[in-house]
GROMACS .gro file of C-alpha atoms in nm:
model
  355
    1MET     CA    1  -1.587  -0.629   2.764
    2LYS     CA    2  -1.487  -0.984   2.735
    3GLN     CA    3  -1.480  -0.997   2.340
    4ASN     CA    4  -1.634  -1.388   2.324
    5GLU     CA    5  -1.930  -1.287   2.558
    6HIS     CA    6  -2.069  -1.022   2.391
    7VAL     CA    7  -1.957  -0.970   2.014
    8LEU     CA    8  -2.133  -1.264   1.799
    9VAL     CA    9  -1.815  -1.457   1.667
   10LYS     CA   10  -1.978  -1.401   1.304
   11ASN     CA   11  -1.989  -1.018   1.358
   12ILE     CA   12  -1.585  -1.024   1.375
   13TYR     CA   13  -1.592  -1.204   1.063
   14TYR     CA   14  -1.800  -0.945   0.912
   15MET     CA   15  -1.603  -0.649   1.087
   16LEU     CA   16  -1.252  -0.818   0.970
   17ALA     CA   17  -1.442  -0.822   0.617
   18TYR     CA   18  -1.473  -0.467   0.568
   19ALA     CA   19  -1.096  -0.417   0.758
   20PHE     CA   20  -0.965  -0.614   0.530
   21GLN     CA   21  -1.161  -0.601   0.205
   22ALA     CA   22  -1.003  -0.930   0.005
   23LEU     CA   23  -1.180  -1.106   0.296
   24LYS     CA   24  -1.471  -1.034   0.072
   25GLN     CA   25  -1.371  -1.159  -0.222
   26SER     CA   26  -1.516  -1.513  -0.371
   27SER     CA   27  -1.167  -1.738  -0.231
   28PHE     CA   28  -1.336  -1.688   0.127
   29VAL     CA   29  -1.676  -1.753   0.087
   30SER     CA   30  -1.647  -2.099   0.213
   31VAL     CA   31  -1.565  -1.893   0.549
   32GLU     CA   32  -1.832  -1.674   0.523
   33THR     CA   33  -2.102  -1.965   0.561
   34GLU     CA   34  -1.944  -2.142   0.764
   35GLU     CA   35  -2.057  -2.098   1.207
   36PHE     CA   36  -1.791  -2.074   1.456
   37ASP     CA   37  -1.820  -2.135   1.815
   38ASN     CA   38  -1.532  -1.894   1.943
   39VAL     CA   39  -1.267  -1.672   1.747
   40GLN     CA   40  -0.980  -1.924   1.715
   41ASN     CA   41  -1.146  -2.186   1.545
   42LEU     CA   42  -1.222  -1.834   1.279
   43PHE     CA   43  -0.900  -1.751   1.279
   44ALA     CA   44  -0.793  -2.105   1.182
   45ALA     CA   45  -1.001  -2.116   0.920
   46ILE     CA   46  -0.947  -1.810   0.772
   47LEU     CA   47  -0.567  -1.879   0.829
   48SER     CA   48  -0.605  -2.227   0.652
   49ASN     CA   49  -0.793  -2.085   0.362
   50GLY     CA   50  -0.587  -1.850   0.306
   51ILE     CA   51  -0.281  -2.029   0.344
   52GLY     CA   52  -0.438  -2.295   0.085
   53ILE     CA   53  -0.478  -2.015  -0.203
   54GLN     CA   54  -0.083  -1.874  -0.134
   55LEU     CA   55   0.044  -2.198  -0.150
   56LYS     CA   56  -0.141  -2.270  -0.470
   57GLN     CA   57   0.022  -1.934  -0.602
   58GLY     CA   58   0.372  -2.000  -0.464
   59LEU     CA   59   0.543  -1.955  -0.181
   60TYR     CA   60   0.695  -1.536  -0.145
   61ARG     CA   61   1.070  -1.581  -0.184
   62GLU     CA   62   1.314  -1.281  -0.121
   63TYR     CA   63   1.692  -1.262  -0.172
   64GLN     CA   64   1.914  -1.376   0.154
   65ASN     CA   65   2.269  -1.310   0.137
   66LYS     CA   66   2.446  -1.634   0.262
   67SER     CA   67   2.813  -1.696   0.349
   68GLU     CA   68   3.000  -1.994   0.247
   69ASP     CA   69   3.319  -2.205   0.224
   70LEU     CA   70   3.317  -2.392  -0.089
   71SER     CA   71   3.594  -2.596  -0.341
   72THR     CA   72   3.459  -2.344  -0.660
   73MET     CA   73   3.360  -2.015  -0.673
   74ARG     CA   74   2.992  -1.882  -0.593
   75GLY     CA   75   2.909  -1.543  -0.609
   76ARG     CA   76   3.190  -1.288  -0.494
   77ILE     CA   77   3.500  -1.401  -0.274
   78TYR     CA   78   3.509  -1.317   0.020
   79MET     CA   79   3.932  -1.221   0.098
   80PRO     CA   80   3.973  -1.241   0.496
   81GLY     CA   81   3.840  -1.577   0.490
   82THR     CA   82   4.021  -1.664   0.180
   83ILE     CA   83   4.339  -1.533   0.299
   84ARG     CA   84   4.268  -1.761   0.655
   85HIS     CA   85   4.210  -2.066   0.416
   86LYS     CA   86   4.530  -2.015   0.197
   87ILE     CA   87   4.720  -1.955   0.557
   88ASP     CA   88   4.566  -2.297   0.748
   89ARG     CA   89   4.630  -2.492   0.353
   90ARG     CA   90   4.275  -2.537   0.322
   91GLN     CA   91   4.177  -2.513  -0.037
   92LYS     CA   92   3.853  -2.362   0.031
   93LEU     CA   93   3.728  -1.998  -0.146
   94ALA     CA   94   3.511  -1.791   0.141
   95CYS     CA   95   3.214  -1.704  -0.060
   96GLU     CA   96   2.914  -1.426  -0.013
   97TYR     CA   97   2.633  -1.521  -0.179
   98ASP     CA   98   2.250  -1.398  -0.271
   99GLU     CA   99   1.981  -1.676  -0.264
  100LEU     CA  100   1.622  -1.692  -0.327
  101SER     CA  101   1.463  -1.820   0.003
  102GLU     CA  102   1.137  -1.897   0.151
  103ASN     CA  103   1.246  -1.854   0.460
  104ASN     CA  104   1.186  -1.503   0.516
  105LEU     CA  105   0.986  -1.261   0.723
  106LEU     CA  106   0.652  -1.278   0.616
  107ASN     CA  107   0.672  -1.671   0.597
  108GLN     CA  108   0.791  -1.670   0.941
  109ILE     CA  109   0.498  -1.466   1.075
  110LEU     CA  110   0.225  -1.724   0.898
  111LYS     CA  111   0.404  -2.031   1.065
  112THR     CA  112   0.432  -1.903   1.401
  113THR     CA  113   0.052  -1.811   1.410
  114ALA     CA  114  -0.058  -2.116   1.244
  115MET     CA  115   0.140  -2.325   1.466
  116LEU     CA  116  -0.001  -2.113   1.796
  117LEU     CA  117  -0.344  -2.219   1.580
  118LEU     CA  118  -0.249  -2.613   1.626
  119LYS     CA  119  -0.140  -2.598   1.923
  120SER     CA  120  -0.460  -2.476   2.092
  121ASP     CA  121  -0.711  -2.722   2.256
  122GLU     CA  122  -1.032  -2.450   2.157
  123VAL     CA  123  -0.918  -2.478   1.751
  124LYS     CA  124  -1.119  -2.811   1.606
  125THR     CA  125  -0.990  -3.147   1.448
  126GLU     CA  126  -1.101  -3.022   1.110
  127TYR     CA  127  -0.905  -2.700   1.104
  128LYS     CA  128  -0.599  -2.816   1.238
  129ASP     CA  129  -0.560  -3.106   1.000
  130ILE     CA  130  -0.587  -2.888   0.734
  131LEU     CA  131  -0.298  -2.653   0.871
  132LYS     CA  132  -0.106  -2.947   0.957
  133LYS     CA  133  -0.103  -3.012   0.561
  134GLU     CA  134   0.039  -2.682   0.466
  135MET     CA  135   0.259  -2.706   0.740
  136LEU     CA  136   0.462  -2.950   0.534
  137TYR     CA  137   0.534  -2.650   0.282
  138PHE     CA  138   0.637  -2.465   0.516
  139SER     CA  139   0.931  -2.724   0.672
  140GLY     CA  140   1.196  -2.472   0.546
  141ILE     CA  141   1.094  -2.189   0.735
  142ASP     CA  142   1.187  -2.060   1.094
  143LEU     CA  143   0.954  -1.992   1.373
  144ILE     CA  144   1.013  -1.684   1.513
  145GLU     CA  145   0.935  -1.556   1.852
  146PRO     CA  146   0.582  -1.335   1.819
  147SER     CA  147   0.691  -1.058   2.035
  148SER     CA  148   1.028  -1.004   1.837
  149ILE     CA  149   0.812  -0.885   1.548
  150GLN     CA  150   0.857  -0.565   1.471
  151ARG     CA  151   0.586  -0.358   1.232
  152GLU     CA  152   0.853  -0.146   1.069
  153ARG     CA  153   0.987  -0.481   0.946
  154VAL     CA  154   0.696  -0.572   0.802
  155ARG     CA  155   0.713  -0.431   0.419
  156PHE     CA  156   0.511  -0.512   0.117
  157HIS     CA  157   0.566  -0.463  -0.265
  158ARG     CA  158   0.452  -0.533  -0.577
  159ASN     CA  159   0.633  -0.919  -0.549
  160ASN     CA  160   0.436  -0.975  -0.229
  161GLN     CA  161   0.127  -0.773  -0.226
  162ASN     CA  162  -0.081  -1.054  -0.195
  163TYR     CA  163   0.018  -1.171   0.133
  164ARG     CA  164  -0.071  -0.803   0.244
  165ILE     CA  165  -0.380  -0.935   0.401
  166LEU     CA  166  -0.270  -1.281   0.572
  167VAL     CA  167   0.016  -1.100   0.720
  168SER     CA  168  -0.194  -0.813   0.889
  169LEU     CA  169  -0.457  -1.065   1.025
  170CYS     CA  170  -0.131  -1.278   1.154
  171GLN     CA  171  -0.043  -0.969   1.334
  172PHE     CA  172  -0.381  -0.865   1.494
  173ILE     CA  173  -0.412  -1.218   1.613
  174LEU     CA  174  -0.059  -1.189   1.766
  175GLN     CA  175  -0.099  -0.883   1.911
  176GLY     CA  176  -0.482  -0.920   2.038
  177MET     CA  177  -0.489  -1.301   2.145
  178LEU     CA  178  -0.105  -1.383   2.288
  179LEU     CA  179  -0.055  -1.525   2.610
  180THR     CA  180   0.284  -1.591   2.793
  181THR     CA  181   0.265  -1.899   3.047
  182GLU     CA  182   0.431  -1.967   3.348
  183ARG     CA  183   0.688  -2.138   3.157
  184GLY     CA  184   0.742  -1.878   2.926
  185GLU     CA  185   0.551  -2.050   2.625
  186ASN     CA  186   0.334  -1.801   2.416
  187LYS     CA  187  -0.055  -1.951   2.345
  188LEU     CA  188  -0.341  -1.802   2.192
  189ALA     CA  189  -0.595  -1.694   2.477
  190SER     CA  190  -1.010  -1.749   2.359
  191PHE     CA  191  -1.078  -1.388   2.358
  192ILE     CA  192  -0.916  -1.049   2.166
  193ASP     CA  193  -0.722  -0.791   2.362
  194SER     CA  194  -0.974  -0.513   2.388
  195GLN     CA  195  -0.690  -0.253   2.241
  196GLN     CA  196  -0.732  -0.474   1.907
  197MET     CA  197  -1.120  -0.463   1.949
  198TYR     CA  198  -1.127  -0.087   1.996
  199HIS     CA  199  -0.895  -0.052   1.624
  200LEU     CA  200  -1.080  -0.295   1.484
  201TYR     CA  201  -1.420  -0.164   1.551
  202GLU     CA  202  -1.298   0.163   1.422
  203LYS     CA  203  -1.166   0.073   1.110
  204PHE     CA  204  -1.483  -0.169   1.039
  205ILE     CA  205  -1.700   0.161   1.083
  206LEU     CA  206  -1.489   0.373   0.861
  207GLU     CA  207  -1.444   0.081   0.593
  208TYR     CA  208  -1.850   0.018   0.578
  209TYR     CA  209  -1.930   0.337   0.479
  210ARG     CA  210  -1.687   0.335   0.246
  211LYS     CA  211  -1.788   0.058   0.100
  212GLU     CA  212  -2.182   0.071   0.160
  213ILE     CA  213  -2.227   0.441   0.116
  214PRO     CA  214  -2.033   0.590  -0.185
  215GLU     CA  215  -2.237   0.916  -0.192
  216LEU     CA  216  -2.072   0.981   0.076
  217HIS     CA  217  -1.717   1.089   0.145
  218ALA     CA  218  -1.552   0.895   0.434
  219SER     CA  219  -1.218   0.935   0.542
  220ALA     CA  220  -0.998   0.966   0.901
  221SER     CA  221  -0.940   1.321   0.855
  222GLN     CA  222  -0.692   1.577   1.041
  223ILE     CA  223  -0.867   1.877   1.127
  224GLU     CA  224  -0.685   2.189   1.183
  225TRP     CA  225  -0.700   2.380   1.476
  226ALA     CA  226  -0.859   2.711   1.476
  227LEU     CA  227  -0.584   2.974   1.569
  228ASP     CA  228  -0.606   3.310   1.584
  229ASN     CA  229  -0.228   3.345   1.476
  230ASP     CA  230   0.072   3.085   1.288
  231GLU     CA  231   0.181   2.984   1.587
  232LYS     CA  232   0.141   2.597   1.651
  233THR     CA  233   0.403   2.405   1.852
  234MET     CA  234   0.381   2.177   2.022
  235LEU     CA  235   0.024   2.112   2.008
  236PRO     CA  236  -0.104   1.766   1.969
  237LYS     CA  237  -0.280   1.647   1.626
  238MET     CA  238  -0.650   1.619   1.583
  239GLN     CA  239  -0.739   1.277   1.443
  240SER     CA  240  -1.089   1.181   1.340
  241ASP     CA  241  -1.144   0.838   1.349
  242ILE     CA  242  -1.424   0.875   1.074
  243MET     CA  243  -1.559   1.166   0.922
  244LEU     CA  244  -1.829   1.151   0.665
  245SER     CA  245  -1.927   1.468   0.477
  246HIS     CA  246  -2.051   1.548   0.185
  247GLY     CA  247  -2.052   1.905   0.038
  248ASP     CA  248  -2.092   2.177   0.355
  249THR     CA  249  -2.273   1.905   0.553
  250VAL     CA  250  -1.994   1.713   0.798
  251LEU     CA  251  -2.049   1.457   1.049
  252ILE     CA  252  -1.765   1.320   1.306
  253ILE     CA  253  -1.779   1.020   1.410
  254ASP     CA  254  -1.534   0.906   1.753
  255ALA     CA  255  -1.565   0.508   1.746
  256LYS     CA  256  -1.524   0.444   2.160
  257TYR     CA  257  -1.521   0.031   2.256
  258TYR     CA  258  -1.482  -0.004   2.639
  259SER     CA  259  -1.620  -0.208   2.893
  260HIS     CA  260  -1.804   0.062   3.028
  261THR     CA  261  -1.948   0.321   2.839
  262THR     CA  262  -2.012   0.585   3.160
  263GLN     CA  263  -1.832   0.661   3.470
  264VAL     CA  264  -1.944   0.719   3.816
  265GLN     CA  265  -1.913   1.109   3.975
  266PHE     CA  266  -1.983   1.136   4.337
  267GLY     CA  267  -2.253   0.871   4.273
  268THR     CA  268  -2.355   0.966   3.960
  269ARG     CA  269  -2.319   0.835   3.596
  270THR     CA  270  -2.199   1.078   3.338
  271LEU     CA  271  -2.079   1.062   3.010
  272ARG     CA  272  -1.707   1.006   2.976
  273SER     CA  273  -1.579   1.304   3.054
  274HIS     CA  274  -1.318   1.326   2.792
  275ASN     CA  275  -1.495   1.163   2.539
  276MET     CA  276  -1.701   1.452   2.573
  277TYR     CA  277  -1.421   1.710   2.580
  278GLN     CA  278  -1.269   1.572   2.251
  279ILE     CA  279  -1.549   1.511   2.040
  280PHE     CA  280  -1.656   1.898   2.095
  281THR     CA  281  -1.293   2.000   2.017
  282TYR     CA  282  -1.307   1.793   1.710
  283VAL     CA  283  -1.646   1.984   1.605
  284LYS     CA  284  -1.548   2.327   1.668
  285ASN     CA  285  -1.288   2.311   1.534
  286LYS     CA  286  -1.363   2.177   1.189
  287ASP     CA  287  -1.685   2.426   1.196
  288ALA     CA  288  -1.452   2.738   1.235
  289GLU     CA  289  -1.288   2.617   0.901
  290PHE     CA  290  -1.604   2.681   0.697
  291GLY     CA  291  -1.620   3.020   0.805
  292ASP     CA  292  -1.940   3.235   0.704
  293ARG     CA  293  -2.023   2.966   0.475
  294GLN     CA  294  -2.339   2.817   0.521
  295HIS     CA  295  -2.297   2.482   0.640
  296THR     CA  296  -2.371   2.188   0.891
  297VAL     CA  297  -2.084   1.994   1.141
  298SER     CA  298  -2.238   1.762   1.366
  299GLY     CA  299  -2.052   1.522   1.581
  300MET     CA  300  -2.081   1.191   1.711
  301LEU     CA  301  -1.973   0.940   1.985
  302LEU     CA  302  -2.034   0.576   1.886
  303TYR     CA  303  -2.000   0.321   2.189
  304ALA     CA  304  -2.005  -0.049   2.130
  305HIS     CA  305  -2.291  -0.183   2.328
  306THR     CA  306  -2.188  -0.330   2.658
  307ASP     CA  307  -2.399  -0.520   2.936
  308GLU     CA  308  -2.459  -0.202   3.103
  309ALA     CA  309  -2.823  -0.110   3.218
  310ILE     CA  310  -2.832   0.225   3.118
  311GLN     CA  311  -2.646   0.276   2.785
  312PRO     CA  312  -2.629   0.625   2.648
  313GLU     CA  313  -2.867   0.704   2.359
  314GLN     CA  314  -2.820   1.131   2.370
  315SER     CA  315  -2.850   1.452   2.149
  316TYR     CA  316  -2.745   1.782   2.246
  317ARG     CA  317  -2.661   2.121   2.109
  318MET     CA  318  -2.367   2.273   2.177
  319SER     CA  319  -2.275   2.624   2.110
  320GLY     CA  320  -2.456   2.554   1.798
  321ASN     CA  321  -2.327   2.207   1.675
  322ARG     CA  322  -2.548   1.879   1.727
  323ILE     CA  323  -2.321   1.642   1.894
  324ASP     CA  324  -2.493   1.260   1.991
  325VAL     CA  325  -2.441   1.005   2.197
  326ARG     CA  326  -2.504   0.638   2.041
  327THR     CA  327  -2.446   0.305   2.089
  328LEU     CA  328  -2.363   0.010   1.821
  329ASN     CA  329  -2.526  -0.335   1.952
  330LEU     CA  330  -2.234  -0.579   1.767
  331ASN     CA  331  -2.424  -0.858   2.006
  332CYS     CA  332  -2.669  -0.905   1.712
  333GLU     CA  333  -2.755  -0.998   1.350
  334PHE     CA  334  -2.538  -0.842   1.134
  335SER     CA  335  -2.799  -0.706   0.928
  336GLU     CA  336  -2.941  -0.498   1.263
  337ILE     CA  337  -2.578  -0.373   1.278
  338LYS     CA  338  -2.597  -0.244   0.871
  339SER     CA  339  -2.916  -0.069   0.929
  340ARG     CA  340  -2.784   0.105   1.253
  341LEU     CA  341  -2.498   0.267   1.078
  342TYR     CA  342  -2.724   0.296   0.733
  343GLY     CA  343  -2.982   0.510   0.959
  344ILE     CA  344  -2.738   0.735   1.113
  345ALA     CA  345  -2.611   0.846   0.743
  346LYS     CA  346  -2.980   0.927   0.678
  347GLU     CA  347  -3.056   1.128   0.943
  348PHE     CA  348  -2.764   1.315   0.948
  349PHE     CA  349  -2.749   1.357   0.565
  350PRO     CA  350  -3.131   1.382   0.499
  351GLU     CA  351  -3.031   1.561   0.145
  352LEU     CA  352  -2.867   1.252   0.022
  353ASP     CA  353  -3.081   1.007  -0.134
  354ILE     CA  354  -2.946   0.729   0.005
  355LYS     CA  355  -3.020   0.356  -0.146
   0.00000   0.00000   0.00000
């Protein structure tokens, strides 16, 4: 599934806005009202807007250790280096000191992403002009190799929390759109990698229910194995994508983003077997948690709609539980997407008066 063909660019913005809640703040209203013909312009608009806000607040600085030969003492003396200077009859002190610097990983990620967007032929001049002006404030910040960025090195705390959304967006862009040319140069693709869209699709659905239907408890909860003894060594974790619950009513949603929603076996088109096995396992183990208590546990495979002639829309009863297979069309007005998700909640939780 090529995302720029099957997903309205505007809907990617809305999906990002739910996944990264800060994009729904008033600071980004101007981006929401614009029309974009490709994802690179969308990302350039969001990034230039966000960097502009950050520049007004000041770029994040952190202490970095530096070593320098000085005429007067600064910080602490590095004795081995100072002794060497004495032997060489140099009137210098080898000093080590901490200095606040803007040249840190967070700002490096912002600059690297912005520079890749500036090199893109797909990005309009109006966005490039804004980014170029903003990059003047990043002159002392190094570019880094995008593939070398390790998630575990990116850390947020009280002093840099406002970077979380922008850096997360940069990581999304770099991981989902980065290409390497034959000369070894990095560039951005005109589409988003399907794996990144998979995660965005899943995150969007979860955050939609959290935000829009607070009557439901929406989470990505783990499901315990229904064991007859306490032995659970080597059993894999059952991690749901989206679990909606209210009282003793539960709906487990597995969000799926594929280029093809079905498989062909012996000339017959069927649902993907491993997806069905997975959701059935989730539902039956969650069902067992309730014991003899009155309850309802259902499951759903919610595929992103493709351009295939046959789209799965089925409802099954399996060993006492309902399991549905549905599709969500991302290539339509966003109001229709919201209506579809809202309708699912109304259907599976009829006891709630969802507004």
